[in-house]
XYZ file of C-alpha atoms in Angstrom:
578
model
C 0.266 4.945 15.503
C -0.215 8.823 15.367
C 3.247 8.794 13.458
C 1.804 6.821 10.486
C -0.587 9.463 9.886
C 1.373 11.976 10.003
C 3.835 10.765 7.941
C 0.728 11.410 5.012
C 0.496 15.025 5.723
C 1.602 16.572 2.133
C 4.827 18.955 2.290
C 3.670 22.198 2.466
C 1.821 21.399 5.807
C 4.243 19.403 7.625
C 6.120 22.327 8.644
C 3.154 23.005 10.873
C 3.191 19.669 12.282
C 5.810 20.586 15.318
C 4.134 23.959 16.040
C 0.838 21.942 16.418
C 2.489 19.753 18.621
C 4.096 21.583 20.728
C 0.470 24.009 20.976
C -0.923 20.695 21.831
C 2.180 20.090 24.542
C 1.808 23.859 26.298
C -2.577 23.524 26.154
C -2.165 20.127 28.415
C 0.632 21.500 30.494
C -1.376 24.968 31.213
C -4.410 22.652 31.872
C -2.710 20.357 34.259
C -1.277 23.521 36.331
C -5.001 24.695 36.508
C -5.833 21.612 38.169
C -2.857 21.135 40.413
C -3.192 24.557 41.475
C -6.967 24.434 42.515
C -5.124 22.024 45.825
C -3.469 25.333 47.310
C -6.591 27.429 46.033
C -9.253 24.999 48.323
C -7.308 24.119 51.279
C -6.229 27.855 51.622
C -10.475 28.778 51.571
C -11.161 26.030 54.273
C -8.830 27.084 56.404
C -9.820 30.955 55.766
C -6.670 32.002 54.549
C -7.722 34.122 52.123
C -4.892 36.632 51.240
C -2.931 33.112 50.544
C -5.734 31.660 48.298
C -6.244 35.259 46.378
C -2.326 34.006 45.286
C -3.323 31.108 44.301
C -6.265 32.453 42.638
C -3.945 34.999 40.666
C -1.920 31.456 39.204
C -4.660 29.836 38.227
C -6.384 33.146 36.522
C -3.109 32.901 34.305
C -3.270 28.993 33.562
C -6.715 28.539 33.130
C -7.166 31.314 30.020
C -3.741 30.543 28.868
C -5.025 26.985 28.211
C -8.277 28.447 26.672
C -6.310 30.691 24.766
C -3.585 27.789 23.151
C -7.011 25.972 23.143
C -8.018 27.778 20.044
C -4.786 27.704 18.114
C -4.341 24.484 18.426
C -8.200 24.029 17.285
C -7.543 26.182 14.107
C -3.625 24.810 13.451
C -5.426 21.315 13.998
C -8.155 22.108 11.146
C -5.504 23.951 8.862
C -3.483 20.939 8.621
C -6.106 18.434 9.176
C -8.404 19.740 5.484
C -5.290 20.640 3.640
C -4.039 17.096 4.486
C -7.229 15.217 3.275
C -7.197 17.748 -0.215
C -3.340 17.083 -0.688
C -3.481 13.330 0.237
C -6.554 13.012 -2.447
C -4.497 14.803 -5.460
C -1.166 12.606 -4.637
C -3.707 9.093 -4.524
C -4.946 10.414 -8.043
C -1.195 11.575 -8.663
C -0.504 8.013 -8.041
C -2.707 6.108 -9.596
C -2.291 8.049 -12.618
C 1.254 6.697 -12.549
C 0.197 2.953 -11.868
C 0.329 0.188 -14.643
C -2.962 0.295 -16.528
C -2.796 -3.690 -15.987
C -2.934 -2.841 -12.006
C -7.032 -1.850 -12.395
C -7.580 -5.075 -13.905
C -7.066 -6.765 -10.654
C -8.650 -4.336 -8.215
C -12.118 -3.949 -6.519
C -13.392 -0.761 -7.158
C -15.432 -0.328 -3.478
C -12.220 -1.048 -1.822
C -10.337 1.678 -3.816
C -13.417 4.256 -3.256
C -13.777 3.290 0.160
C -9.809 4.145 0.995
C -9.508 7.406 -1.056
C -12.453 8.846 0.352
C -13.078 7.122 3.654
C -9.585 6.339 4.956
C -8.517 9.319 3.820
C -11.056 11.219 6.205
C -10.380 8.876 8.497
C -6.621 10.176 8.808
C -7.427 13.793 8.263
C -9.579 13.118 10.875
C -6.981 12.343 13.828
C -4.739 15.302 12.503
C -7.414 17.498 12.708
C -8.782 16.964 16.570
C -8.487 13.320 17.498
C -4.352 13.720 18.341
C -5.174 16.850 20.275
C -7.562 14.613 22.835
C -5.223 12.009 22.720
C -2.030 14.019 23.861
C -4.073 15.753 26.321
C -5.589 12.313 27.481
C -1.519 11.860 28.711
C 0.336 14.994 29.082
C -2.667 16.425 31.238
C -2.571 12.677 33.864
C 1.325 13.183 33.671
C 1.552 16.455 34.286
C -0.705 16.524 37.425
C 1.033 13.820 38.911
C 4.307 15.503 38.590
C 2.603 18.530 39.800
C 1.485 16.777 43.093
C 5.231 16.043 44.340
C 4.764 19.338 45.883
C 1.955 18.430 47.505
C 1.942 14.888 48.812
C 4.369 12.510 46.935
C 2.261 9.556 48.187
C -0.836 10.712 45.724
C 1.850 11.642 43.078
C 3.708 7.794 43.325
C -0.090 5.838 42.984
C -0.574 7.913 39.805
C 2.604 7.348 38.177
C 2.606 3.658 38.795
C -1.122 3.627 37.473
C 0.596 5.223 34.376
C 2.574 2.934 32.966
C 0.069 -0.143 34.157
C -3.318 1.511 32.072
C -0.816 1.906 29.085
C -0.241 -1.870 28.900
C -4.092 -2.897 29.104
C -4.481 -0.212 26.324
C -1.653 -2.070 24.374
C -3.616 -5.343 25.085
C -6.815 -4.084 23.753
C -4.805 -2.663 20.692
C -3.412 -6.283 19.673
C -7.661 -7.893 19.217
C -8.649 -4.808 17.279
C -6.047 -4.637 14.416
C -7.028 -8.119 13.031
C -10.687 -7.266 13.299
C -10.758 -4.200 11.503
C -8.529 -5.580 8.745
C -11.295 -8.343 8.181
C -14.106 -5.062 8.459
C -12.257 -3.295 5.820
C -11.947 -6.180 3.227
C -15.899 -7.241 4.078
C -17.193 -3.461 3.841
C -14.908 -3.214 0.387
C -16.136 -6.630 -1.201
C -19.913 -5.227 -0.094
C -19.376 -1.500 -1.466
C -18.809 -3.831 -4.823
C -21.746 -5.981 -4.672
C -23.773 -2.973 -4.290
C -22.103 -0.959 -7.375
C -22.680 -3.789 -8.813
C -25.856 -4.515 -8.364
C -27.064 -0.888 -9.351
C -25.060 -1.412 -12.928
C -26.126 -4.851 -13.885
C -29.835 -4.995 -13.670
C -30.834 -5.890 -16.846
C -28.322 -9.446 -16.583
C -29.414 -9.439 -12.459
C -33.760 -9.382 -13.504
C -32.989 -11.968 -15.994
C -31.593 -14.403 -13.739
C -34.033 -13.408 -11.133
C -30.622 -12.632 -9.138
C -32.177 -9.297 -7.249
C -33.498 -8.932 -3.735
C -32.964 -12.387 -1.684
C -31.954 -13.542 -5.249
C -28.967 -11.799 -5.315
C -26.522 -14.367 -3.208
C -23.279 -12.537 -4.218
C -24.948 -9.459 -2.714
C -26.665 -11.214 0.200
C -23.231 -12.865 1.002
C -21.127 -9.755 0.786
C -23.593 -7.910 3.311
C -24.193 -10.858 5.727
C -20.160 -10.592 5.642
C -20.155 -7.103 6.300
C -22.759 -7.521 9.537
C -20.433 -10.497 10.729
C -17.180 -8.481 10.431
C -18.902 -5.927 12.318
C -20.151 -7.756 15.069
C -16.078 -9.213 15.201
C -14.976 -5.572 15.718
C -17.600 -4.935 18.325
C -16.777 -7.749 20.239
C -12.533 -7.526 20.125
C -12.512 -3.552 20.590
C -15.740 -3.623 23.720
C -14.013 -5.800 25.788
C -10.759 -3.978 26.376
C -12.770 -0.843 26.375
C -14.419 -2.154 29.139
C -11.101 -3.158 31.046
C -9.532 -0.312 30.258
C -12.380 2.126 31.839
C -12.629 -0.186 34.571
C -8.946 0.023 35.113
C -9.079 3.636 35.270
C -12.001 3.521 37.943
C -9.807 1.441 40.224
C -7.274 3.709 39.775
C -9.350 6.780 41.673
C -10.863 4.278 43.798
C -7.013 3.665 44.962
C -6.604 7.329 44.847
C -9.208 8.148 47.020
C -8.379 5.138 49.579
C -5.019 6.861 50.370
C -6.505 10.251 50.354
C -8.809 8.536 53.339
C -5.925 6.918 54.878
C -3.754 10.181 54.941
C -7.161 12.488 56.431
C -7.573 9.877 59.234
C -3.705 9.540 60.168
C -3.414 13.148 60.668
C -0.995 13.509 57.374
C -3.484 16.026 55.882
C -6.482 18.079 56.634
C -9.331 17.557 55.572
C -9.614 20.412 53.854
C -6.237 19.546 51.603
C -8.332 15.609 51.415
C -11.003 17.480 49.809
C -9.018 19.163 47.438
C -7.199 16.358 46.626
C -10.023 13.999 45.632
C -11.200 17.085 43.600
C -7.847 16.829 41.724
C -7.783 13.045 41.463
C -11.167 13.542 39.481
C -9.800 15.587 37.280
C -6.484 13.250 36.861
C -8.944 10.608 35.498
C -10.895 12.425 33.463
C -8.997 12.385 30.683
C -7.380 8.875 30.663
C -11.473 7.856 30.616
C -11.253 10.374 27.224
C -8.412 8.575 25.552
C -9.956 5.220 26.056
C -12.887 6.322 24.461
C -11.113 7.804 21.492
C -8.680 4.610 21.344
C -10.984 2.657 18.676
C -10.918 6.166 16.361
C -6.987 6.004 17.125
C -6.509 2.701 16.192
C -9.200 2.985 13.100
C -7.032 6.079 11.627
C -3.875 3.787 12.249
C -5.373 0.970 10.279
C -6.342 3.497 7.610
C -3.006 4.892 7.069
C -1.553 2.185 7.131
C -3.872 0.845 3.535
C -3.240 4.570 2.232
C 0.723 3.779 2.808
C -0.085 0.312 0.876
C -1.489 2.029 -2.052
C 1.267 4.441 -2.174
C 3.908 2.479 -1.850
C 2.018 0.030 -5.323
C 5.366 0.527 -7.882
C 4.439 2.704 -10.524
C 5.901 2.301 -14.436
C 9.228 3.831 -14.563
C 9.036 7.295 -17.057
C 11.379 8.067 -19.404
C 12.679 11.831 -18.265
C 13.339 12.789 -21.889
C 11.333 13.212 -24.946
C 11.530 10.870 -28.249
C 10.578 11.755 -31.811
C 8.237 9.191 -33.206
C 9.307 7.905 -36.679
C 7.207 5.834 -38.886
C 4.154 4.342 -37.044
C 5.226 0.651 -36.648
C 4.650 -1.761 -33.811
C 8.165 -4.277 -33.377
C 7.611 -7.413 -30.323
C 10.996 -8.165 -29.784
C 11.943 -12.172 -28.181
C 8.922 -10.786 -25.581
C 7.851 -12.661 -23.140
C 5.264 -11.942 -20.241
C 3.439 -13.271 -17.121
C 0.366 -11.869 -14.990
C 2.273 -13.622 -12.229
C 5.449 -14.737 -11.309
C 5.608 -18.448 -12.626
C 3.049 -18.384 -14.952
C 4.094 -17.152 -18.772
C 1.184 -15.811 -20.931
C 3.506 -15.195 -23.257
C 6.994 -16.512 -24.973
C 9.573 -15.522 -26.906
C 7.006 -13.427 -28.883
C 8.673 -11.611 -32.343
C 7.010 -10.021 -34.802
C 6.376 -6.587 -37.104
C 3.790 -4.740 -37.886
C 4.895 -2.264 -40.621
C 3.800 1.501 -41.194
C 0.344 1.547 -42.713
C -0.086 -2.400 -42.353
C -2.864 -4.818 -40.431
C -1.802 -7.566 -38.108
C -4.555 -10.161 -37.710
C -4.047 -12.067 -34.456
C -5.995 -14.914 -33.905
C -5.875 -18.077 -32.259
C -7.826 -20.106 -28.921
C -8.974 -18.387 -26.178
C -6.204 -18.001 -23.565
C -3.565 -17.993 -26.105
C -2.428 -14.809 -25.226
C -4.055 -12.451 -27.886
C -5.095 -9.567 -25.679
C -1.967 -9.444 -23.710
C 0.235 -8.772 -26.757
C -2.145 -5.534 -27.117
C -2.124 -4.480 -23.439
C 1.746 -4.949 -23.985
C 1.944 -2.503 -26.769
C -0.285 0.113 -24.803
C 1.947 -0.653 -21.960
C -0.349 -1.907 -19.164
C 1.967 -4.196 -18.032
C 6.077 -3.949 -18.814
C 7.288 -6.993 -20.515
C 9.081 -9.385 -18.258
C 11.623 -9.921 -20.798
C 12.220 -8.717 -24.770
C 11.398 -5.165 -26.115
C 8.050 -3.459 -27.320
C 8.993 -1.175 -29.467
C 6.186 1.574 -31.377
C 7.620 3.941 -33.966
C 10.792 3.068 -33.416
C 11.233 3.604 -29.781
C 10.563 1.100 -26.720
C 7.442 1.719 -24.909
C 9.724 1.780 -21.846
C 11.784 5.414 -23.220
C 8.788 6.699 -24.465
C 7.019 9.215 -21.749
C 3.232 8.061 -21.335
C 1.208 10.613 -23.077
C 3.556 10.545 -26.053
C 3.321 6.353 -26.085
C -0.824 6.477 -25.650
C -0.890 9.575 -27.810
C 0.285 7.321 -30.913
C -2.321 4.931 -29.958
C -5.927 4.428 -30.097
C -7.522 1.866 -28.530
C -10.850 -0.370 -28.915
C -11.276 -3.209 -26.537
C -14.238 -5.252 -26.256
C -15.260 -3.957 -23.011
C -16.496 -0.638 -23.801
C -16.304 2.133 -20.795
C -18.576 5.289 -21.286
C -18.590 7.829 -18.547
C -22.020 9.301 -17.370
C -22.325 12.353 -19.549
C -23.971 13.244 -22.770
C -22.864 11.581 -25.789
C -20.801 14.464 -27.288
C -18.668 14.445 -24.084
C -17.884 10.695 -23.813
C -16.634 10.819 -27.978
C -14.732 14.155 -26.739
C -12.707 12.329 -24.086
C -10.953 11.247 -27.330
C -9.403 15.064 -27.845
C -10.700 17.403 -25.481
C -9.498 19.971 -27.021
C -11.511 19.110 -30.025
C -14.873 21.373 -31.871
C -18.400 20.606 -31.557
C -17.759 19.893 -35.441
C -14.870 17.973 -35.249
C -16.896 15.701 -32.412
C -19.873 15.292 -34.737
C -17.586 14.449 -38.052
C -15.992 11.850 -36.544
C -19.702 10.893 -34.784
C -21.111 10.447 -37.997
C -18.628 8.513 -39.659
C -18.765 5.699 -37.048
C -22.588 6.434 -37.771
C -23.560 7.715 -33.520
C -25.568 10.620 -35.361
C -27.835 7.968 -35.905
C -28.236 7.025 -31.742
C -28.250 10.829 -31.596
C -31.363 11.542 -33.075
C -33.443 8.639 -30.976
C -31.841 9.933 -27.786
C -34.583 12.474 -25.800
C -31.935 15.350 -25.748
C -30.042 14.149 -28.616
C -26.405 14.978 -28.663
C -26.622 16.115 -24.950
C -28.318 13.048 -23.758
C -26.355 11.586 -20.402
C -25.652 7.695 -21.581
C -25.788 6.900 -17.543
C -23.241 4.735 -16.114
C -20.805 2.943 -17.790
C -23.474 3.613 -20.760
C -26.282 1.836 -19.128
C -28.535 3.559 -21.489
C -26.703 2.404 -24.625
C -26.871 -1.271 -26.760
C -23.717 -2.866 -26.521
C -23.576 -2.120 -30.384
C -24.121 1.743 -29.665
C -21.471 1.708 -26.959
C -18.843 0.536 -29.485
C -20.319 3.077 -31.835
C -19.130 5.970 -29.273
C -15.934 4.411 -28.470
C -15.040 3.750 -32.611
C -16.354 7.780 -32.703
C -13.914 8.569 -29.322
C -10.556 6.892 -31.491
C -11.415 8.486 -34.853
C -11.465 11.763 -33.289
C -8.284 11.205 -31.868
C -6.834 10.293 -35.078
C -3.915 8.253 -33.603
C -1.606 6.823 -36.314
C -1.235 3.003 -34.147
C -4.749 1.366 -33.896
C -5.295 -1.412 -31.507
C -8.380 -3.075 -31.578
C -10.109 -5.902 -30.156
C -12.791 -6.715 -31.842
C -15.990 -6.627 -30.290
C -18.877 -7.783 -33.061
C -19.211 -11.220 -32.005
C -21.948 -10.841 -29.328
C -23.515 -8.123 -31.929
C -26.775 -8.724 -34.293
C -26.118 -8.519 -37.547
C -27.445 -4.543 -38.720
C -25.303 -3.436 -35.513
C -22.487 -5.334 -36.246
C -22.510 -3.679 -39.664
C -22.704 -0.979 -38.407
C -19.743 -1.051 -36.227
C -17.341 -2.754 -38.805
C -17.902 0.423 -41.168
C -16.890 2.164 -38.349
C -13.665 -0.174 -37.801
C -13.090 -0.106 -41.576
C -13.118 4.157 -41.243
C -10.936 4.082 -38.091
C -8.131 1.815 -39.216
C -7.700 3.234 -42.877
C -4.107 4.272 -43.797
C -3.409 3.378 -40.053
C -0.794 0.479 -38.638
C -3.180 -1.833 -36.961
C -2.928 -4.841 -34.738
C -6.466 -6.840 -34.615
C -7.596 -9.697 -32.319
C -9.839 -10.639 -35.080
C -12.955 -12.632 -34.607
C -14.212 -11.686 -38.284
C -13.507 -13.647 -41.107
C -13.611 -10.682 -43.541
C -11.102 -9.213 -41.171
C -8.634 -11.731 -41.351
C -8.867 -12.925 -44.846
C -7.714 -9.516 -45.550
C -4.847 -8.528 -43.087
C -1.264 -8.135 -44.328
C -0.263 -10.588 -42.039
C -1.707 -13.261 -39.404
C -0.674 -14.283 -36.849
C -1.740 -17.628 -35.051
C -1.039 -17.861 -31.376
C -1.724 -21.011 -28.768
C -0.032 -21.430 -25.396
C 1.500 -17.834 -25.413
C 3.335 -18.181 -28.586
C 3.534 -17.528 -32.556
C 3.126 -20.990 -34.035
C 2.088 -19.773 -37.639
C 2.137 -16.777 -39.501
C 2.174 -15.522 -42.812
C -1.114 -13.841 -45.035
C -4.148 -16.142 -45.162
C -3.640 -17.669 -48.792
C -0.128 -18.460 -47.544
C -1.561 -19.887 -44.466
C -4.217 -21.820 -45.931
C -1.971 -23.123 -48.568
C 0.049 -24.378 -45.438
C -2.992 -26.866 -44.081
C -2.117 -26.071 -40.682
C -3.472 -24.960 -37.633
C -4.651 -21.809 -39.195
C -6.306 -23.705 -41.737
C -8.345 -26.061 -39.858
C -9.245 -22.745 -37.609
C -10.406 -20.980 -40.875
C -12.195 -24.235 -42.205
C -13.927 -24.219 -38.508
C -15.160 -20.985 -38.664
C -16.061 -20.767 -42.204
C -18.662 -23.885 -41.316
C -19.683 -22.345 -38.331
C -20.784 -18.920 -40.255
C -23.255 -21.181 -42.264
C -25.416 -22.978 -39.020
C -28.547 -21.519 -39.085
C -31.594 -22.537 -36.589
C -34.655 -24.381 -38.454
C -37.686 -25.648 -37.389
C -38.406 -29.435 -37.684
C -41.647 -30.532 -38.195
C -43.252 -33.791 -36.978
């Protein structure tokens, strides 16, 4: 188990791995002599020897400060590695993740992924730094005095190292009920870190529904889980806690009981019994440590061992070399794509999207709109076929030159909890206060700016909790014009809008894709009437395409979709009289 987690400690530390260890090694020995050595040290004092116990003395005033002394080192070697390890096993996670499929996020729980950067990660750092120390010393220091008592009864010495290898194997059972248990913690704790994350961002929908306090089932359920998981760890790690520490009593009971047996056949004197029994204390001592510090062993071991997962998640494959981007077009090439192995979201999907052209796609829901965008921003790698954008495949391009052609508007609209300027700056940090504001007011956020109590500097809150759904894709449409990207994908989000926002935001559209190449999952009629090209998708593939006269003049699928919509634009709610 301790070899898992250290495995994790970052490069530059691991080097001080063996020195720790063998610190750790020389501390237990030293401590071990100390105790064998206070045998010759008492039975020379009962029996008034004292120029042979001032000897004695003289060993053990070397051992014992020699063991205080490596003591310390290993105390500050421990916390050297033990903080550098958490702060280096942080930055490669975030290294990592970095270098993950954008796609992968889509499927993850966010309170798991907190919960194992921050608290498995401590967890680990946590054994490096003094849990392995107690644990080594909870067996070198046993081992060592029983070895150490061959030269002074080999009777004693034989009971403790067949007690050895007997309390290793109830450990080892005790082990086998936790694992499971604290897998099924982990998962509950994870699924409840979300409910409550959750429930702090969704109030508004939660009140609504009357979902909060005993309301809330999804939250109710995830901590009643939780407790129960809990209670399962409790009740598989107690019990061979229990055995264990009783094992380890019965093991100085035994000890004792020959100690006895040699005082009253004359082996020994009872002077040497004492001393012995004074040892044997010490001998269990610290196997009733390690059993105590088993569940933190086997909890670090459980944690590494998700960290390792995570790590080991395939990232996208990076080009090594840069590419010169020609003319800003977007090329699917015979592309076809599944979420899972099995089951195709897409097919043999061709098309182009010339320099300076849009590319309405439309279609049912599930037809496999969205994907062809996440495709071309390369969240996911297409199973088979090429994605090519200005000229090169996605798949030679390095990542910040492929996203830095790009600019992307999705539906769901992320804003970070900072002031307004900030979230629009993520688009080019390095941008001016000026630049920020230009390309604020032409997707018209000046406007949300001056209601806001500290205008521009006004924190949105999370995930832009403070903002209309409108306003949020005000800031994002602000974010990609001030990135200026020549390739705009957007997903249109104006559906679920009232009408002065959602005029709003299509100015804002219309700003952000002029003189660009864009590829639309359009939802607006105005939008798709006047694309260079359409493109009608169902069941993953293209089954129509060509501009909407040509399309309509077609009577197709497209047609009856546009004749649909067109009627559907003109319902309007009236009140009926009796």
């Amino acid at each position: 188990m301790i070899r898992k987690v250290f495995a994790l400690v970052p490069r530059e530390y691991a080097a001080l791995t063996p020195r720790l260890l063998f610190v750790i090694v020389l501390q237990a020995l030293c401590q071990a002599a100390a105790y064998v050595l206070l045998v010759p040290v008492l039975e020379a004092l009962f029996d008034g020897d004292t120029g042979a116990a001032w000897r004695w003395a003289a060993a053990l005033a070397v051992a014992v400060p020699a063991s205080l002394a490596l003591g310390f080192v290993q105390a500050v070697l421990g916390l050297r590695i033990g903080v550098g390890m958490q702060q280096g096993l942080q930055t490669r996670l975030g290294d990592h993740l970095n270098a993950l499929p954008l796609g992968w996020f889509e499927t993850q729980n966010a309170g798991a992924l907190s919960r194992l950067v921050v608290e498995n990660v401590r967890e680990c750092q946590g054994l490096v730094a003094y849990l392995v120390a107690k644990m080594l010393t909870g067996v070198i220091v046993p081992l060592g005095v029983a070895v150490g008592m061959l030269f002074v009864d080999w009777r004693i010495s034989l009971a403790m190292l067949l007690a050895a290898p007997a309390l290793y194997l109830v450990n080892l059972w005790a082990n086998r009920s936790y694992a499971g248990s604290d897998a099924k913690l982990h998962e509950a704790s994870a699924e409840a870190n979300a409910r409550v994350l959750e429930f702090a961002q969704a109030q508004p929908v939660l009140r609504s529904f009357g979902a909060v306090g005993a309301g809330n089932k999804a939250l109710d359920s995830a901590l009643a889980q939780q407790r129960k998981a809990a209670s399962a760890l409790l009740l598989a790690s107690v019990p061979g806690l229990i055995v264990f520490s009783l094992c380890v009593q019965a093991v100085f009971l035994v000890l004792v009981y020959l100690v006895v047996g040699q005082v009253t056949g004359g082996s020994i004197t009872a002077a040497a019994a004492i001393a012995l029994i004074a040892v044997s204390s010490r001998f269990i001592e610290p196997l009733n440590q390690a059993a105590q510090l088993g569940t933190a062993l086997r909890t670090a071991a459980a944690a590494a061992d998700r960290v390792t997962a995570l790590l080991a998640e395939p990232t996208l494959p990076q080009a090594d070399s840069e590419v010169t981007p020609g003319a800003p077009s977007v090329v699917f090439d015979n592309v076809s794509f599944g979420y899972r192995t099995g089951a195709q979201v897409l097919s043999e999907v061709s098309f182009t999207v010339e320099a300076g052209t849009t590319t309405a796609i439309v279609g049912p829901s599930g037809a496999g709109k969205s994907t062809v965008l996440r495709l071309a921003a390369r969240f996911h790698d297409a199973d088979s076929g090429r994605v090519l954008v200005s000229g090169h495949d996605v798949r030679e391009q390095p990542s910040h030159t492929l996203l830095g052609q790009l600019s992307l508007v999705f539906q769901n609209v992320y804003l970070f909890n900072r002031s307004v300027l900030e979230n629009i700056r993520a688009g080019r940090p390095d941008a001016t206060d000026e630049q920020v504001r230009e390309a604020a007011a032409a997707a018209r956020v000046d406007e949300i700016a001056q209601r806001l109590p500290d205008g521009w500097d006004t924190a949105v809150g999370e995930g832009g909790a403070s903002l209309s759904g409108g306003e949020r894709q005000r800031v994002s449409i602000a974010r990609a014009l001030l990135k200026d990207a020549p390739v705009v994908l957007l997903d249109e989000a104006t559906s679920a809008l009232d009408p002065q926002s959602e005029a709003v935001v299509v100015r804002g559209v219309h700003e952000l894709t002029r003189d660009r190449t864009v590829i639309v999952v359009a939802h607006r009629l105005a939008t798709i009437a006047h694309a260079d090209q359409i493109l009608f998708m169902a069941a993953g593939r293209i089954v129509e395409r060509g501009t909407h006269e040509e399309l309509l003049a077609l009577d197709g699928r497209y047609a009856a979709f546009w004749n649909e919509r067109t009627r559907a634009s003109g319902w309007r709610l009236e009140s009926v009289h009796a």
